[in-house]
């Protein structure tokens, strides 16, 4: 057997890994160990390690990979292996608890489904390497019985503070009003003893003795059904389908309470769209369970991240609220997943590994045999069809809580009720707003476009200001005086003269954005308190909370917002919602354009009349005959979705068929073209599968990358992931060309 020695430059610098166990000698019994790395490699690599290490699948290890030492996770172990001796030895094993079996199965399943190497999914699971070591500690000082030196008044003060509550030296000195040398002296004479406290303390347990709100009869029945599903203890999917304001959150909070109470080790995950920005719902969790849920999203600190990961991995964190990436946390005993606003497009990740978190959440619940609740007032067609087919239970809430009723929805036909030239608000909408303001109520104007105007045009030569990276139009932002590309973030000062014909001051702004609507609103209502709510005016969670709070307490009269306002805010004084341009989302030929427009506008309309004052929603459109508009005005969601479903079924489109996209991109256009054509030639032919393309992507250039697309449609019974994997394997493309596969695409750009 080959004696293996650890190389010198490796683990000593990596906290949390056992250094001493890395040397082993030729007479040891060896295991053959397959290790998956968080890298885009096709499969795990084999190594050897002494049986004495007692490695198990899921253990975090360090292994030599080329010239480097790389972290990886044990995928399988064969002890007493006869042919392990020729393998390279592992270097060390981490102290952290192994990745749970279910996490590994979920990684393998997801990798296959989204057609990516499993290492890419592992990278999303093991996000915080610091979490693999025990928490760092800090020293606090507590009194002992010993006091060898003189008891000066200063020392006595420190001792009494330490007796009250042990603290760091600096904190004790501050509380006692003495210099830190006094504390130091007490430590040296043995009067104070050092205690090492972990920086990342375990989270407080949810308090299950607190009562929930008393539910109305319909809510109570819904909560009972959810609890029943939890009690079943295996995979159960429930669509919690309730109109805005019906109390879906109240109801699923009871299912969470039941889950946590039934099993002291149970963990619950609540996925929330845009959790980093809209945190109001977390306060409701806190009220219900006496403690905030553990948060997981892009805005938490590195320290919070490692703490959350470690506590979830150790099974101590019990209630987690997070963005889509929280699905990849290493839950040990996940018993319930809630996907709130399950229709929300932010559950789909398009960059990097493309995945739809709602769908993966259902897969995770199936793999782990747990309950999942999908909550929405406007469920996606995918989910609704699953419910109608009996694959999910369908629980409905049809009334708003208390006296609140759904708002009246009126369509304003812009062809008939046209605003004046250069204006965007129709006389009807202006009148409704004025009436609300006169009653001391609030108005929300919804315009899903940031900035002042979407197009800046030279009136002398017709030149349109375009983004150099994407060729899309630059959007004027008046407050910053810049032209901005909303796709890439590129921006430039608005030029004084046209870059083509050099005419000075020749630019005109075409079309409205929120800033332009605000300008008009200020002219119409000079005394009103008006604010814009968009990702430009509210970039952080604190800024969002501040605007929402001002609106909630009535410090704003007219709020002009992008889709950020559509999320579940409750504004009791808001009675008039005006949708300035309802047709925006209908353009672009997206498969789900109608469905999304319906979802978004009914969420926005649902902000009106959430308390005791009835609300009105006025929707300005050039297409009042569109199915989505008619359905909005009649509150006929089901009729609308039935028509959508029939259309999709006739075309074999999701959810009645499957889609996958391929995006080929690279810096050199001819090379990208060549690659696209080669790939197209190699497409396997299979029954029930259509391959369309290659075609230039609608966004044919982004940041200097030329893009071509394929769209694949398959019958529902076809394993589209296997088809895509087989196709991808047939072709070797130029190294400058990137191929991204997007199974179940939501973006067609
Ligand atoms: P949804 O999630 O369906 O939009 P919410 O759960 O946010 O509805 O409820 C809407 C509002 O009504 C919230 O302010 C909530 O606190 C209140 N509410 C709903 N049900 C109850 C109840 N049973 N008791 C007290 N308040 C309730």
XYZ file of C-alpha atoms and ligand atoms in Angstrom:
776
model
C 0.000 0.000 0.000
C 1.196 3.418 -0.867
C 2.158 5.580 2.073
C 0.506 8.922 1.733
C 1.647 12.105 3.316
C -0.259 15.264 3.516
C 1.381 18.059 1.601
C 2.579 20.919 3.693
C 0.597 23.882 2.349
C -2.882 22.735 3.172
C -5.290 22.724 6.019
C -3.485 24.401 8.856
C -4.925 27.664 7.594
C -8.477 26.373 7.254
C -10.377 26.631 10.517
C -12.691 23.817 11.441
C -10.716 21.049 9.813
C -8.942 18.398 11.888
C -5.312 18.709 11.038
C -3.923 15.838 13.084
C -5.984 13.201 11.365
C -4.496 13.860 7.984
C -1.313 11.765 8.320
C -1.729 8.090 7.855
C 0.595 5.206 7.230
C 0.805 2.267 4.916
C -0.614 -0.322 7.316
C -3.941 1.466 7.755
C -7.119 -0.054 6.299
C -8.331 2.245 3.567
C -11.695 3.487 2.412
C -12.438 4.529 -1.127
C -14.152 7.880 -0.860
C -16.028 9.714 -3.622
C -15.875 13.471 -3.109
C -18.083 16.042 -4.790
C -16.523 19.483 -5.174
C -18.474 22.744 -5.383
C -17.202 23.128 -8.939
C -18.667 22.512 -12.391
C -17.183 19.015 -12.657
C -19.266 16.223 -14.153
C -19.144 13.869 -11.127
C -17.523 13.113 -7.759
C -13.811 12.150 -7.723
C -12.368 9.135 -5.881
C -9.833 9.416 -3.048
C -8.645 7.206 -0.225
C -8.684 7.741 3.517
C -8.045 5.472 6.502
C -11.090 3.549 7.693
C -10.186 4.925 11.087
C -11.448 8.323 9.987
C -14.931 6.755 9.996
C -15.980 8.936 7.102
C -19.644 9.018 6.242
C -21.429 10.420 3.222
C -21.995 14.123 3.816
C -18.722 14.723 5.678
C -16.897 17.866 4.670
C -13.322 17.113 3.657
C -10.324 18.675 1.997
C -8.792 16.901 -0.959
C -5.981 17.601 -3.394
C -7.307 18.680 -6.765
C -4.567 19.470 -9.244
C -2.152 21.776 -7.461
C -4.719 22.969 -4.930
C -6.387 21.766 -1.759
C -10.116 22.058 -2.232
C -13.110 21.671 0.056
C -15.577 19.016 -0.937
C -18.255 16.738 0.444
C -18.092 12.962 0.730
C -20.666 11.451 -1.626
C -20.008 7.759 -0.916
C -17.654 5.610 1.147
C -16.475 2.072 0.549
C -14.560 0.838 3.608
C -11.881 -1.876 3.488
C -11.514 -1.117 -0.167
C -9.058 -3.340 -2.005
C -8.320 -0.859 -4.739
C -8.173 2.372 -2.755
C -4.407 2.298 -2.354
C -3.725 3.813 -5.737
C -5.973 6.757 -5.073
C -4.774 10.074 -3.813
C -5.293 10.484 -0.071
C -7.703 12.966 1.410
C -6.115 15.681 3.476
C -8.516 16.286 6.312
C -12.031 16.131 7.619
C -14.083 19.005 8.987
C -15.520 19.120 12.472
C -18.910 20.203 11.191
C -21.844 17.818 11.176
C -22.093 16.019 7.837
C -24.418 17.375 5.201
C -27.739 15.583 5.747
C -28.589 12.705 3.491
C -31.631 14.562 2.179
C -29.467 17.524 1.121
C -27.310 15.214 -0.945
C -30.304 13.600 -2.571
C -31.766 17.040 -3.285
C -28.480 18.158 -4.888
C -28.393 15.116 -7.169
C -32.056 15.481 -8.081
C -31.823 19.210 -8.769
C -28.653 18.882 -10.842
C -30.377 16.369 -13.084
C -33.543 18.419 -13.322
C -31.939 21.730 -14.197
C -29.233 20.037 -16.308
C -26.134 21.262 -14.541
C -23.192 19.468 -12.883
C -24.075 18.574 -9.252
C -21.097 20.600 -8.026
C -22.886 23.750 -9.152
C -25.763 22.887 -6.825
C -23.383 21.928 -4.009
C -21.910 25.413 -4.333
C -25.347 26.851 -3.613
C -25.697 24.552 -0.579
C -22.327 25.155 1.044
C -22.355 28.908 0.824
C -20.619 29.782 4.043
C -17.305 28.042 4.591
C -16.955 29.737 7.965
C -20.057 27.868 9.061
C -18.118 24.620 8.933
C -16.088 25.596 11.975
C -17.474 26.133 15.451
C -18.529 29.672 16.233
C -15.746 32.101 17.086
C -15.876 33.134 20.716
C -15.377 36.292 22.710
C -14.436 36.679 26.356
C -16.777 37.892 29.065
C -15.902 38.189 32.721
C -17.852 36.885 35.715
C -17.097 37.231 39.431
C -15.400 34.435 41.395
C -15.297 33.934 45.151
C -11.656 34.996 45.254
C -10.560 38.556 45.944
C -6.945 38.752 46.957
C -6.264 42.487 46.596
C -7.736 45.600 48.168
C -11.392 46.343 47.450
C -11.316 49.902 46.182
C -14.640 51.625 45.359
C -13.779 51.351 41.662
C -13.131 47.622 41.928
C -16.304 47.101 43.940
C -18.282 48.837 41.214
C -16.862 46.565 38.531
C -17.564 43.495 40.671
C -21.154 44.497 41.216
C -21.633 45.141 37.477
C -20.105 41.738 36.676
C -22.380 40.119 39.252
C -25.367 41.846 37.666
C -24.441 40.566 34.199
C -21.115 39.217 32.974
C -19.774 41.249 30.052
C -16.651 41.988 28.049
C -13.864 43.880 29.801
C -14.594 47.033 27.841
C -18.305 46.814 28.597
C -17.727 46.253 32.334
C -15.368 49.234 32.438
C -17.931 51.368 30.621
C -20.790 50.338 32.888
C -18.742 50.896 36.035
C -17.349 54.192 34.716
C -13.728 53.111 35.293
C -10.726 52.567 33.043
C -10.153 49.119 31.606
C -7.003 48.701 33.698
C -9.247 48.271 36.758
C -10.970 45.299 35.115
C -7.637 43.922 34.015
C -6.301 44.045 37.563
C -9.340 42.185 38.857
C -8.796 39.464 36.277
C -5.136 39.172 37.236
C -5.932 38.837 40.921
C -8.517 36.120 40.163
C -11.597 38.067 41.222
C -13.002 37.903 37.703
C -12.897 34.793 35.579
C -12.973 34.614 31.829
C -15.791 32.801 30.092
C -15.638 32.208 26.344
C -19.005 32.877 24.798
C -19.805 31.883 21.213
C -20.280 34.869 18.925
C -22.988 33.021 17.058
C -25.382 32.106 19.819
C -28.178 29.645 19.080
C -31.421 31.389 18.162
C -34.192 31.646 20.738
C -36.768 28.883 20.364
C -40.146 29.931 18.970
C -42.578 30.310 21.863
C -45.413 27.914 21.141
C -47.450 28.871 24.164
C -48.479 32.209 22.622
C -52.021 32.280 21.232
C -52.695 33.128 17.590
C -55.369 35.589 16.491
C -58.810 34.078 16.795
C -59.703 32.988 13.310
C -63.027 33.462 11.573
C -64.917 30.331 10.569
C -63.523 30.115 7.062
C -59.962 30.739 8.235
C -60.389 28.182 10.969
C -61.530 25.518 8.543
C -58.591 26.320 6.261
C -56.138 26.176 9.164
C -57.539 22.794 10.210
C -57.000 21.424 6.712
C -53.424 22.665 6.663
C -52.775 21.164 10.074
C -54.214 17.872 8.917
C -51.734 17.833 6.065
C -48.895 18.506 8.477
C -50.106 15.726 10.781
C -50.106 13.255 7.902
C -46.315 13.357 8.227
C -45.566 12.688 4.573
C -45.593 14.592 1.289
C -48.734 16.677 1.037
C -49.094 19.755 -1.141
C -51.772 22.342 -0.450
C -52.739 25.356 -2.498
C -53.904 28.029 -0.036
C -55.935 30.116 -2.425
C -57.350 33.237 -0.811
C -58.194 36.710 -2.051
C -55.939 39.574 -0.960
C -56.577 40.389 2.686
C -58.369 37.133 3.464
C -55.854 36.108 6.098
C -53.660 33.563 4.325
C -50.742 34.531 6.531
C -52.838 34.100 9.678
C -53.843 30.658 8.486
C -50.403 29.353 7.586
C -48.992 30.683 10.869
C -51.257 28.123 12.572
C -49.899 25.329 10.384
C -46.387 26.414 11.360
C -47.308 26.381 15.047
C -48.728 22.879 14.674
C -45.588 21.619 12.909
C -43.228 23.026 15.528
C -45.372 21.752 18.398
C -45.740 18.188 17.092
C -42.044 17.460 16.820
C -39.419 19.258 18.906
C -36.831 18.838 16.164
C -39.076 19.906 13.271
C -37.873 22.719 11.033
C -40.094 25.011 8.979
C -39.077 27.059 5.942
C -41.135 29.993 4.712
C -40.138 31.342 1.315
C -41.093 34.971 0.772
C -40.527 37.000 -2.374
C -38.345 40.094 -1.910
C -37.913 39.351 1.789
C -34.882 41.638 1.946
C -37.165 44.601 1.237
C -40.582 43.783 2.613
C -40.146 42.746 6.169
C -43.548 43.618 7.586
C -44.561 39.996 7.551
C -41.589 39.091 9.763
C -43.005 41.294 12.493
C -46.173 39.189 12.359
C -44.111 36.039 12.818
C -42.456 37.668 15.778
C -45.798 38.512 17.334
C -46.990 34.957 16.855
C -43.871 33.147 18.114
C -42.216 35.728 20.352
C -39.093 35.707 18.216
C -38.167 36.619 14.678
C -37.637 33.787 12.262
C -34.077 33.119 11.171
C -33.574 35.182 8.028
C -31.758 34.052 4.898
C -31.451 36.389 1.911
C -28.903 38.451 0.031
C -28.971 41.402 2.435
C -27.890 39.580 5.620
C -24.325 39.986 6.859
C -21.618 37.367 6.450
C -21.796 36.723 10.174
C -25.568 36.216 10.116
C -25.085 33.898 7.169
C -22.597 31.606 8.898
C -24.698 31.565 12.053
C -27.889 30.698 10.182
C -26.197 28.000 8.110
C -24.572 26.363 11.123
C -27.735 26.461 13.200
C -29.820 24.996 10.377
C -27.178 22.309 9.759
C -27.120 21.418 13.452
C -30.901 21.238 13.447
C -31.287 23.952 16.088
C -32.735 26.707 13.891
C -36.393 25.813 13.650
C -38.207 28.581 11.808
C -36.480 30.043 8.775
C -37.830 32.751 6.499
C -35.910 33.305 3.346
C -35.555 34.140 -0.298
C -35.410 31.389 -2.900
C -31.824 30.398 -2.025
C -32.963 29.339 1.481
C -34.256 26.172 -0.132
C -30.659 24.985 -0.363
C -29.929 25.238 3.373
C -28.944 21.892 4.953
C -32.179 21.217 6.851
C -32.026 18.090 9.014
C -35.709 17.671 9.678
C -37.695 19.946 7.416
C -41.364 19.195 8.064
C -43.150 22.100 6.389
C -42.391 24.490 3.553
C -44.574 27.535 2.911
C -44.151 29.325 -0.412
C -45.919 32.661 0.053
C -47.067 34.463 -3.116
C -46.208 31.293 -4.971
C -46.927 32.937 -8.342
C -44.244 35.598 -7.810
C -41.716 35.820 -10.660
C -38.859 36.417 -8.222
C -38.888 32.699 -7.390
C -37.338 32.102 -10.765
C -33.582 32.553 -11.004
C -32.410 33.166 -14.553
C -28.693 33.818 -13.985
C -26.102 31.188 -13.175
C -27.983 28.016 -12.346
C -31.480 28.662 -13.702
C -34.169 27.294 -11.411
C -37.728 27.927 -10.268
C -37.680 27.790 -6.468
C -41.401 27.076 -6.147
C -41.086 23.965 -8.275
C -37.915 22.858 -6.533
C -39.641 23.404 -3.187
C -42.324 20.923 -4.199
C -39.606 18.474 -5.258
C -37.796 19.015 -1.938
C -41.007 18.347 -0.013
C -41.531 15.124 -1.992
C -37.969 13.933 -1.421
C -38.116 14.716 2.277
C -41.698 13.516 2.735
C -43.036 16.738 4.223
C -45.923 19.139 3.752
C -45.817 22.166 1.486
C -48.253 25.073 1.373
C -48.370 27.262 -1.727
C -50.177 30.502 -0.883
C -51.503 33.078 -3.324
C -54.444 35.254 -4.250
C -53.523 34.729 -7.897
C -52.043 31.252 -8.187
C -49.910 30.400 -11.176
C -51.601 28.331 -13.823
C -49.103 25.554 -13.068
C -50.228 25.328 -9.457
C -53.915 25.746 -10.186
C -53.858 22.941 -12.717
C -52.097 20.698 -10.193
C -54.812 21.507 -7.668
C -57.582 20.882 -10.158
C -56.029 17.559 -11.112
C -56.101 16.538 -7.449
C -52.326 16.494 -7.049
C -52.572 19.327 -4.509
C -55.316 19.959 -1.962
C -57.164 23.155 -2.733
C -58.068 25.294 0.278
C -59.948 28.520 -0.402
C -60.511 31.762 1.459
C -63.141 33.772 -0.339
C -63.765 36.782 1.926
C -61.624 39.547 3.320
C -61.207 39.508 7.047
C -63.544 41.772 9.021
C -65.594 44.339 7.161
C -63.158 44.901 4.307
C -64.411 44.063 0.831
C -62.627 43.764 -2.504
C -62.374 47.065 -4.379
C -64.543 47.913 -7.371
C -62.411 47.632 -10.456
C -63.210 49.984 -13.367
C -61.512 49.988 -16.729
C -60.724 53.349 -18.290
C -60.515 53.085 -22.073
C -57.720 55.487 -23.002
C -59.041 55.696 -26.573
C -62.213 57.299 -25.198
C -61.187 58.874 -21.891
C -57.913 60.221 -23.197
C -55.648 62.362 -21.013
C -54.692 65.768 -22.450
C -51.691 65.846 -24.780
C -48.462 65.303 -22.846
C -50.447 64.042 -19.830
C -50.860 60.491 -18.565
C -53.752 60.634 -16.131
C -57.264 60.499 -17.594
C -59.929 62.926 -16.334
C -61.790 60.037 -14.649
C -58.764 58.996 -12.657
C -57.994 62.607 -11.694
C -61.561 63.066 -10.429
C -61.462 59.852 -8.397
C -58.142 60.896 -6.855
C -59.447 64.371 -6.021
C -62.515 62.895 -4.323
C -60.429 60.547 -2.209
C -58.093 63.356 -1.159
C -61.101 65.504 -0.244
C -62.318 62.730 2.077
C -58.880 62.607 3.730
C -58.077 59.288 2.086
C -55.038 58.156 0.126
C -54.293 57.443 -3.525
C -51.854 55.009 -5.084
C -50.770 55.487 -8.688
C -49.128 52.452 -10.171
C -46.680 52.838 -13.035
C -44.338 49.951 -13.573
C -41.466 51.941 -14.991
C -38.695 53.674 -13.101
C -37.344 57.058 -14.094
C -38.872 59.894 -16.082
C -39.251 58.654 -19.650
C -38.400 55.385 -21.383
C -37.178 56.955 -24.591
C -35.077 60.007 -25.327
C -35.319 61.089 -28.959
C -33.613 63.835 -30.948
C -36.345 65.955 -32.451
C -33.958 67.176 -35.181
C -32.735 63.839 -36.595
C -34.769 61.163 -34.808
C -31.717 59.628 -33.081
C -32.720 57.412 -30.129
C -30.416 57.218 -27.151
C -29.491 53.556 -26.759
C -27.542 51.529 -24.234
C -24.130 50.673 -25.708
C -24.267 47.243 -24.072
C -27.721 46.037 -24.951
C -29.041 48.292 -27.697
C -32.149 48.861 -25.601
C -33.311 52.410 -24.993
C -31.817 54.459 -22.216
C -34.327 55.655 -19.634
C -34.117 59.259 -18.542
C -33.906 59.797 -14.773
C -34.615 63.440 -14.083
C -33.569 63.506 -10.441
C -30.112 62.209 -11.195
C -29.941 63.967 -14.611
C -28.754 60.715 -16.186
C -29.793 58.266 -18.858
C -29.850 54.743 -17.445
C -29.957 51.241 -18.942
C -32.339 49.262 -16.728
C -30.856 45.968 -17.851
C -27.200 46.519 -17.104
C -27.172 49.591 -14.874
C -25.058 51.529 -17.423
C -25.649 55.269 -17.054
C -24.403 58.518 -18.577
C -25.207 62.190 -18.121
C -27.911 63.392 -20.491
C -25.889 64.935 -23.345
C -26.316 68.631 -24.164
C -26.360 67.929 -27.883
C -27.393 65.042 -30.107
C -24.409 62.704 -30.688
C -25.523 62.143 -34.294
C -26.572 65.543 -35.689
C -25.020 67.747 -32.979
C -28.251 69.747 -32.613
C -28.211 71.424 -29.183
C -31.030 70.866 -26.666
C -32.915 68.769 -29.174
C -33.972 65.874 -26.990
C -37.590 65.136 -26.213
C -38.801 62.682 -23.599
C -41.208 60.079 -24.960
C -43.562 58.156 -22.699
C -43.928 58.177 -18.932
C -42.080 56.718 -15.966
C -42.918 57.283 -12.287
C -41.013 60.574 -12.182
C -43.085 61.985 -15.021
C -46.330 60.847 -13.420
C -45.164 62.534 -10.238
C -44.520 65.784 -12.145
C -48.051 65.741 -13.505
C -49.544 64.831 -10.131
C -47.779 67.731 -8.431
C -49.252 70.140 -10.970
C -52.725 68.688 -10.423
C -52.559 68.505 -6.626
C -50.078 71.153 -5.495
C -51.009 70.768 -1.826
C -50.842 66.999 -1.646
C -47.950 65.167 -0.019
C -46.583 63.050 -2.864
C -43.840 60.442 -2.867
C -42.306 58.024 -5.342
C -41.825 54.427 -4.255
C -39.441 52.550 -6.531
C -36.117 50.793 -6.272
C -34.512 54.198 -6.919
C -36.116 55.903 -3.923
C -36.102 52.871 -1.611
C -32.968 50.831 -2.062
C -32.583 49.272 1.356
C -34.955 47.450 3.663
C -34.875 50.460 6.009
C -35.863 52.877 3.249
C -38.692 50.583 2.168
C -39.922 50.284 5.737
C -39.781 54.072 6.167
C -41.965 54.755 3.101
C -44.401 51.972 3.966
C -44.654 53.310 7.508
C -45.265 56.919 6.341
C -47.960 55.673 4.004
C -49.524 53.448 6.658
C -49.859 56.298 9.178
C -51.215 58.737 6.594
C -48.190 61.010 6.127
C -48.367 60.544 2.358
C -51.426 61.506 0.304
C -50.409 60.166 -3.085
C -47.924 57.363 -3.526
C -46.588 56.755 -7.021
C -44.963 53.379 -7.297
C -43.546 50.611 -9.421
C -44.273 46.963 -8.708
C -42.572 47.274 -5.333
C -45.954 48.647 -4.092
C -47.823 45.539 -5.178
C -46.427 43.402 -2.346
C -48.582 42.687 0.683
C -48.713 46.123 2.312
C -51.761 47.127 4.322
C -52.654 50.813 4.012
C -55.926 51.398 5.876
C -56.567 54.867 4.397
C -55.854 53.897 0.811
C -59.082 53.863 -1.161
C -58.162 54.734 -4.745
C -55.651 52.808 -6.818
C -54.946 54.089 -10.321
C -53.059 51.946 -12.812
C -51.494 54.444 -15.210
C -50.514 52.040 -17.989
C -52.007 48.575 -17.641
C -50.775 47.496 -21.057
C -47.053 47.665 -20.289
C -46.779 44.036 -19.235
C -48.811 42.757 -22.170
C -46.192 43.704 -24.714
C -43.344 41.424 -25.701
C -44.985 38.134 -26.631
C -44.122 36.378 -23.381
C -45.984 33.128 -22.794
C -47.185 34.333 -19.410
C -47.729 38.016 -20.279
C -51.493 37.889 -19.763
C -51.254 35.800 -16.618
C -48.601 38.038 -15.105
C -50.452 41.218 -15.962
C -53.527 39.799 -14.280
C -51.562 38.757 -11.191
C -49.745 42.042 -10.822
C -52.727 44.288 -11.432
C -55.009 42.360 -9.128
C -52.343 42.534 -6.409
C -52.054 46.277 -6.958
C -55.825 46.751 -7.047
C -55.985 44.659 -3.873
C -54.155 47.405 -1.962
C -57.337 49.500 -2.039
C -59.974 49.206 0.646
C -58.136 46.833 2.990
C -59.848 48.200 6.098
C -63.286 49.642 6.783
C -63.412 52.055 3.819
C -64.418 50.600 0.465
C -61.838 50.913 -2.301
C -61.806 51.585 -6.020
C -59.255 50.556 -8.598
C -59.187 52.416 -11.914
C -57.237 50.758 -14.671
C -56.145 52.812 -17.684
C -55.771 50.697 -20.804
C -55.860 50.824 -24.585
C -56.990 47.185 -24.566
C -60.147 47.033 -22.440
C -61.257 44.047 -24.510
C -58.227 41.967 -23.435
C -59.231 38.892 -21.407
C -57.001 39.946 -18.522
C -58.675 43.381 -18.290
C -62.202 42.008 -18.467
C -61.365 39.426 -15.801
C -59.929 42.151 -13.553
C -63.038 44.275 -13.810
C -65.307 41.322 -13.062
C -63.111 39.728 -10.388
C -63.304 36.674 -12.585
C -59.943 35.118 -11.971
C -61.094 31.570 -12.558
C -62.797 32.428 -15.841
C -59.648 34.155 -17.016
C -57.390 31.303 -16.008
C -59.704 28.775 -17.621
C -59.399 30.664 -20.918
C -55.615 30.933 -20.493
C -55.448 27.234 -19.726
C -57.452 26.322 -22.829
C -55.100 28.388 -24.983
C -52.016 26.823 -23.487
C -53.442 23.326 -23.763
C -54.223 23.844 -27.442
C -50.593 24.853 -28.055
C -49.086 22.184 -25.800
C -47.527 24.925 -23.695
C -46.895 24.783 -19.907
C -48.426 23.459 -17.784
C -49.729 21.086 -20.483
C -46.344 20.726 -22.125
C -42.782 21.399 -21.085
C -40.380 24.111 -22.230
C -36.632 24.475 -22.020
C -34.420 27.172 -23.453
C -30.804 27.204 -24.527
C -28.924 30.487 -24.597
C -25.623 30.523 -26.430
C -23.467 33.553 -25.808
C -19.983 34.818 -26.423
C -17.973 37.908 -27.325
C -17.436 37.059 -30.999
C -20.590 37.085 -33.120
C -19.446 34.702 -35.918
C -18.192 32.168 -33.333
C -21.507 32.352 -31.467
C -23.406 31.908 -34.729
C -21.282 28.953 -35.701
C -21.773 27.351 -32.290
C -25.528 27.892 -32.478
C -25.773 26.323 -35.894
C -23.589 23.366 -34.861
C -25.718 22.814 -31.782
C -28.862 23.014 -33.881
C -27.551 20.340 -36.250
C -26.869 18.011 -33.363
C -30.317 18.270 -31.767
C -31.544 14.719 -31.132
C -34.869 13.892 -32.688
C -37.394 12.529 -30.248
C -41.119 11.907 -30.319
C -43.137 14.704 -28.835
C -40.241 17.200 -28.848
C -39.963 20.311 -31.030
C -36.740 22.285 -31.222
C -37.070 25.870 -32.452
C -34.043 27.983 -33.341
C -31.393 29.098 -33.284
C -32.655 32.665 -33.402
C -31.071 35.879 -32.197
C -32.320 36.455 -28.646
C -34.631 39.489 -28.299
C -31.774 40.962 -26.281
C -29.238 39.988 -28.886
C -26.302 41.689 -27.180
C -25.771 42.167 -23.440
C -22.510 43.635 -22.147
C -20.712 42.759 -25.351
C -21.985 39.165 -25.330
C -23.846 38.134 -28.481
C -26.771 35.851 -27.753
C -28.663 33.197 -29.682
C -31.540 31.123 -28.378
C -33.247 27.809 -28.866
C -36.633 26.971 -27.440
C -37.562 23.346 -26.911
C -41.167 22.270 -26.413
C -41.987 18.784 -25.262
C -45.105 16.858 -24.406
C -45.800 16.620 -20.707
C -44.693 13.005 -20.406
C -41.247 13.678 -21.938
C -38.240 13.919 -19.628
C -37.099 17.232 -21.057
C -34.099 17.382 -18.689
C -32.764 14.079 -20.048
C -33.328 15.317 -23.597
C -31.381 18.509 -22.902
C -28.546 16.635 -21.180
C -28.241 14.211 -24.088
C -28.190 17.088 -26.561
C -25.578 19.049 -24.643
C -23.288 16.031 -24.455
C -23.209 15.597 -28.215
C -21.447 18.865 -28.929
C -18.109 20.324 -27.993
C -18.112 24.056 -28.557
C -15.442 26.714 -28.752
C -14.176 27.638 -25.296
C -15.273 31.283 -25.655
C -18.904 30.211 -26.060
C -21.142 29.725 -23.067
C -24.200 27.490 -23.203
C -26.863 28.032 -20.598
C -29.771 25.643 -20.279
C -32.943 26.950 -18.694
C -35.510 24.264 -17.923
C -39.009 25.755 -17.454
C -37.935 29.225 -18.655
C -39.864 32.296 -17.525
C -37.826 34.856 -19.408
C -37.673 34.722 -23.163
C -35.276 37.632 -23.650
P -53.445 37.817 3.057
O -52.126 37.165 3.397
O -54.485 36.837 2.606
O -53.375 39.011 2.148
P -53.329 38.698 5.766
O -53.061 37.461 6.548
O -52.209 39.625 5.490
O -54.058 38.344 4.403
O -54.525 39.485 6.465
C -54.924 40.759 6.050
C -55.066 41.658 7.247
O -56.153 41.203 8.054
C -53.862 41.674 8.140
O -53.676 42.958 8.652
C -54.205 40.688 9.236
O -53.529 40.954 10.431
C -55.706 40.883 9.366
N -56.373 39.652 9.776
C -56.681 38.603 8.987
N -57.273 37.628 9.690
C -57.342 38.056 10.961
C -57.867 37.495 12.185
N -58.398 36.291 12.217
N -57.775 38.247 13.284
C -57.213 39.464 13.267
N -56.698 40.053 12.162
C -56.754 39.364 11.020
